[in-house]
């Protein structure tokens, strides 16, 4: 797992295929990812899992470019 996108795709695919993993992922995302993929997400990272439906979708706003530039000196966790 080399990138954040790779990890996200693997998590989504596993949730689609494994109902028990999906329940764990929604209830405790960090523990579910650690157990399934061996990836220990840092305490400084907050993870929230929500599921879209036919009647509800979510729009995720990425961090603004100005904020990213301001954080250039912040060490990026290896799992990204």
Short mmCIF file of N, CA and C in Angstrom, two decimals:
data_model
loop_
_atom_site.label_atom_id
_atom_site.label_comp_id
_atom_site.label_asym_id
_atom_site.label_seq_id
_atom_site.Cartn_x
_atom_site.Cartn_y
_atom_site.Cartn_z
N UNK A 1 0.85 -1.17 0.00
CA UNK A 1 0.00 0.00 0.00
C UNK A 1 0.89 1.23 0.00
N UNK A 2 1.00 1.85 -1.13
CA UNK A 2 1.94 2.94 -1.24
C UNK A 2 1.31 4.31 -1.10
N UNK A 3 0.04 4.43 -1.37
CA UNK A 3 -0.57 5.74 -1.30
C UNK A 3 -1.89 5.70 -0.55
N UNK A 4 -2.31 6.89 -0.18
CA UNK A 4 -3.60 7.02 0.50
C UNK A 4 -4.73 6.50 -0.39
N UNK A 5 -4.68 6.81 -1.68
CA UNK A 5 -5.72 6.37 -2.59
C UNK A 5 -5.76 4.85 -2.70
N UNK A 6 -4.59 4.21 -2.76
CA UNK A 6 -4.54 2.75 -2.80
C UNK A 6 -5.20 2.15 -1.57
N UNK A 7 -4.87 2.71 -0.41
CA UNK A 7 -5.45 2.20 0.84
C UNK A 7 -6.96 2.42 0.86
N UNK A 8 -7.41 3.59 0.44
CA UNK A 8 -8.85 3.87 0.41
C UNK A 8 -9.56 2.86 -0.49
N UNK A 9 -9.01 2.59 -1.66
CA UNK A 9 -9.64 1.65 -2.59
C UNK A 9 -9.72 0.26 -1.98
N UNK A 10 -8.66 -0.16 -1.30
CA UNK A 10 -8.67 -1.49 -0.68
C UNK A 10 -9.69 -1.56 0.45
N UNK A 11 -9.80 -0.50 1.23
CA UNK A 11 -10.77 -0.47 2.32
C UNK A 11 -12.19 -0.53 1.78
N UNK A 12 -12.47 0.26 0.76
CA UNK A 12 -13.81 0.28 0.15
C UNK A 12 -14.16 -1.09 -0.41
N UNK A 13 -13.25 -1.69 -1.15
CA UNK A 13 -13.51 -3.01 -1.74
C UNK A 13 -13.78 -4.05 -0.67
N UNK A 14 -13.00 -4.03 0.40
CA UNK A 14 -13.21 -5.00 1.48
C UNK A 14 -14.57 -4.76 2.15
N UNK A 15 -14.95 -3.50 2.34
CA UNK A 15 -16.25 -3.20 2.95
C UNK A 15 -17.39 -3.68 2.07
N UNK A 16 -17.25 -3.57 0.76
CA UNK A 16 -18.29 -4.06 -0.15
C UNK A 16 -18.41 -5.58 -0.11
N UNK A 17 -17.30 -6.26 0.12
CA UNK A 17 -17.27 -7.72 0.08
C UNK A 17 -17.52 -8.37 1.44
N UNK A 18 -17.26 -7.65 2.53
CA UNK A 18 -17.28 -8.24 3.87
C UNK A 18 -18.15 -7.39 4.81
N UNK A 19 -19.38 -7.85 5.04
CA UNK A 19 -20.34 -7.10 5.84
C UNK A 19 -19.85 -6.87 7.27
N UNK A 20 -19.16 -7.85 7.85
CA UNK A 20 -18.67 -7.71 9.22
C UNK A 20 -17.58 -6.64 9.29
N UNK A 21 -16.68 -6.64 8.31
CA UNK A 21 -15.65 -5.60 8.25
C UNK A 21 -16.30 -4.23 8.11
N UNK A 22 -17.31 -4.14 7.28
CA UNK A 22 -18.01 -2.86 7.07
C UNK A 22 -18.59 -2.35 8.39
N UNK A 23 -19.22 -3.23 9.17
CA UNK A 23 -19.77 -2.82 10.46
C UNK A 23 -18.66 -2.34 11.39
N UNK A 24 -17.55 -3.05 11.43
CA UNK A 24 -16.42 -2.65 12.27
C UNK A 24 -15.83 -1.32 11.79
N UNK A 25 -15.74 -1.16 10.48
CA UNK A 25 -15.19 0.05 9.90
C UNK A 25 -16.01 1.28 10.28
N UNK A 26 -17.31 1.15 10.24
CA UNK A 26 -18.19 2.26 10.62
C UNK A 26 -18.09 2.54 12.12
N UNK A 27 -18.02 1.49 12.93
CA UNK A 27 -17.99 1.65 14.38
C UNK A 27 -16.64 2.14 14.90
N UNK A 28 -15.55 1.61 14.35
CA UNK A 28 -14.21 1.96 14.83
C UNK A 28 -13.23 1.86 13.66
N UNK A 29 -13.16 2.90 12.84
CA UNK A 29 -12.36 2.84 11.60
C UNK A 29 -10.89 2.50 11.82
N UNK A 30 -10.25 3.11 12.79
CA UNK A 30 -8.82 2.85 12.99
C UNK A 30 -8.54 1.40 13.37
N UNK A 31 -9.36 0.87 14.26
CA UNK A 31 -9.17 -0.53 14.68
C UNK A 31 -9.43 -1.48 13.52
N UNK A 32 -10.46 -1.20 12.72
CA UNK A 32 -10.78 -2.06 11.59
C UNK A 32 -9.66 -2.06 10.55
N UNK A 33 -9.11 -0.88 10.26
CA UNK A 33 -8.02 -0.78 9.28
C UNK A 33 -6.77 -1.47 9.82
N UNK A 34 -6.48 -1.28 11.08
CA UNK A 34 -5.32 -1.93 11.71
C UNK A 34 -5.45 -3.45 11.62
N UNK A 35 -6.62 -3.96 11.97
CA UNK A 35 -6.84 -5.41 11.97
C UNK A 35 -6.79 -5.99 10.56
N UNK A 36 -7.42 -5.33 9.62
CA UNK A 36 -7.53 -5.88 8.27
C UNK A 36 -6.28 -5.67 7.41
N UNK A 37 -5.60 -4.55 7.60
CA UNK A 37 -4.50 -4.19 6.70
C UNK A 37 -3.16 -3.99 7.41
N UNK A 38 -3.17 -4.04 8.73
CA UNK A 38 -1.93 -3.85 9.47
C UNK A 38 -1.42 -2.42 9.44
N UNK A 39 -2.30 -1.48 9.12
CA UNK A 39 -1.92 -0.07 9.05
C UNK A 39 -2.36 0.61 10.33
N UNK A 40 -1.40 1.17 11.03
CA UNK A 40 -1.67 1.87 12.28
C UNK A 40 -1.78 3.36 12.00
N UNK A 41 -2.99 3.88 11.97
CA UNK A 41 -3.20 5.30 11.70
C UNK A 41 -2.81 6.12 12.93
N UNK A 42 -2.07 7.19 12.73
CA UNK A 42 -1.59 7.99 13.86
C UNK A 42 -2.73 8.60 14.68
N UNK A 43 -2.46 8.84 15.96
CA UNK A 43 -3.45 9.45 16.84
C UNK A 43 -3.83 10.85 16.36
N UNK A 44 -2.95 11.50 15.62
CA UNK A 44 -3.21 12.86 15.13
C UNK A 44 -4.18 12.88 13.96
N UNK A 45 -4.50 11.71 13.42
CA UNK A 45 -5.43 11.59 12.29
C UNK A 45 -6.78 11.13 12.81
N UNK A 46 -7.83 11.88 12.49
CA UNK A 46 -9.20 11.51 12.86
C UNK A 46 -9.86 10.89 11.63
N UNK A 47 -10.52 9.77 11.82
CA UNK A 47 -11.16 9.07 10.71
C UNK A 47 -12.65 8.91 11.02
N UNK A 48 -13.47 9.29 10.06
CA UNK A 48 -14.92 9.12 10.18
C UNK A 48 -15.40 8.41 8.92
N UNK A 49 -16.17 7.36 9.09
CA UNK A 49 -16.69 6.60 7.96
C UNK A 49 -18.19 6.83 7.88
N UNK A 50 -18.66 7.22 6.70
CA UNK A 50 -20.09 7.38 6.44
C UNK A 50 -20.41 6.62 5.16
N UNK A 51 -21.62 6.16 5.06
CA UNK A 51 -22.03 5.39 3.88
C UNK A 51 -23.09 6.15 3.10
N UNK A 52 -22.82 6.33 1.81
CA UNK A 52 -23.80 6.96 0.95
C UNK A 52 -24.94 5.99 0.66
N UNK A 53 -26.07 6.55 0.28
CA UNK A 53 -27.21 5.74 -0.14
C UNK A 53 -27.84 6.42 -1.35
N UNK A 54 -28.91 5.86 -1.85
CA UNK A 54 -29.58 6.44 -3.01
C UNK A 54 -30.13 7.83 -2.68
N UNK A 55 -30.44 8.06 -1.41
CA UNK A 55 -31.06 9.33 -1.00
C UNK A 55 -30.09 10.29 -0.32
N UNK A 56 -28.86 9.86 -0.12
CA UNK A 56 -27.93 10.68 0.63
C UNK A 56 -26.52 10.50 0.08
N UNK A 57 -25.88 11.63 -0.19
CA UNK A 57 -24.48 11.57 -0.60
C UNK A 57 -23.70 12.61 0.17
N UNK A 58 -22.39 12.44 0.18
CA UNK A 58 -21.52 13.31 0.94
C UNK A 58 -20.52 13.97 -0.01
N UNK A 59 -20.28 15.23 0.22
CA UNK A 59 -19.30 15.98 -0.53
C UNK A 59 -18.14 16.26 0.41
N UNK A 60 -16.96 15.74 0.08
CA UNK A 60 -15.79 15.94 0.91
C UNK A 60 -14.98 17.09 0.34
N UNK A 61 -14.78 18.11 1.16
CA UNK A 61 -13.98 19.25 0.74
C UNK A 61 -12.53 19.01 1.16
N UNK A 62 -11.63 18.94 0.20
CA UNK A 62 -10.22 18.75 0.56
C UNK A 62 -9.67 20.01 1.21
N UNK A 63 -8.56 19.85 1.87
CA UNK A 63 -7.90 20.99 2.49
C UNK A 63 -7.54 22.01 1.41
N UNK A 64 -7.69 23.29 1.72
CA UNK A 64 -7.42 24.34 0.74
C UNK A 64 -5.93 24.37 0.40
N UNK A 65 -5.59 24.75 -0.82
CA UNK A 65 -4.18 24.84 -1.21
C UNK A 65 -3.37 25.76 -0.28
N UNK A 66 -3.99 26.82 0.19
CA UNK A 66 -3.28 27.73 1.10
C UNK A 66 -2.93 27.02 2.41
N UNK A 67 -3.84 26.21 2.91
CA UNK A 67 -3.58 25.47 4.14
C UNK A 67 -2.51 24.41 3.93
N UNK A 68 -2.55 23.77 2.76
CA UNK A 68 -1.54 22.76 2.45
C UNK A 68 -0.16 23.41 2.41
N UNK A 69 -0.06 24.56 1.77
CA UNK A 69 1.22 25.28 1.70
C UNK A 69 1.70 25.66 3.09
N UNK A 70 0.80 26.10 3.94
CA UNK A 70 1.16 26.49 5.30
C UNK A 70 1.65 25.29 6.11
N UNK A 71 1.22 24.10 5.74
CA UNK A 71 1.59 22.88 6.46
C UNK A 71 2.71 22.10 5.78
N UNK A 72 3.42 22.70 4.85
CA UNK A 72 4.46 21.98 4.10
C UNK A 72 5.53 21.39 5.00
N UNK A 73 5.81 22.00 6.11
CA UNK A 73 6.86 21.52 7.00
C UNK A 73 6.37 20.45 7.97
N UNK A 74 5.09 20.12 7.93
CA UNK A 74 4.54 19.09 8.79
C UNK A 74 4.86 17.74 8.19
N UNK A 75 5.35 16.84 9.00
CA UNK A 75 5.70 15.51 8.52
C UNK A 75 4.43 14.74 8.16
N UNK A 76 4.42 14.15 6.98
CA UNK A 76 3.27 13.40 6.50
C UNK A 76 3.42 11.95 6.94
N UNK A 77 2.37 11.37 7.52
CA UNK A 77 2.43 9.96 7.94
C UNK A 77 2.73 9.05 6.75
N UNK A 78 3.45 7.97 6.99
CA UNK A 78 3.86 7.04 5.94
C UNK A 78 2.70 6.42 5.17
N UNK A 79 1.55 6.27 5.81
CA UNK A 79 0.44 5.61 5.13
C UNK A 79 -0.17 6.46 4.05
N UNK A 80 0.15 7.75 3.97
CA UNK A 80 -0.36 8.60 2.90
C UNK A 80 0.45 8.31 1.69
#
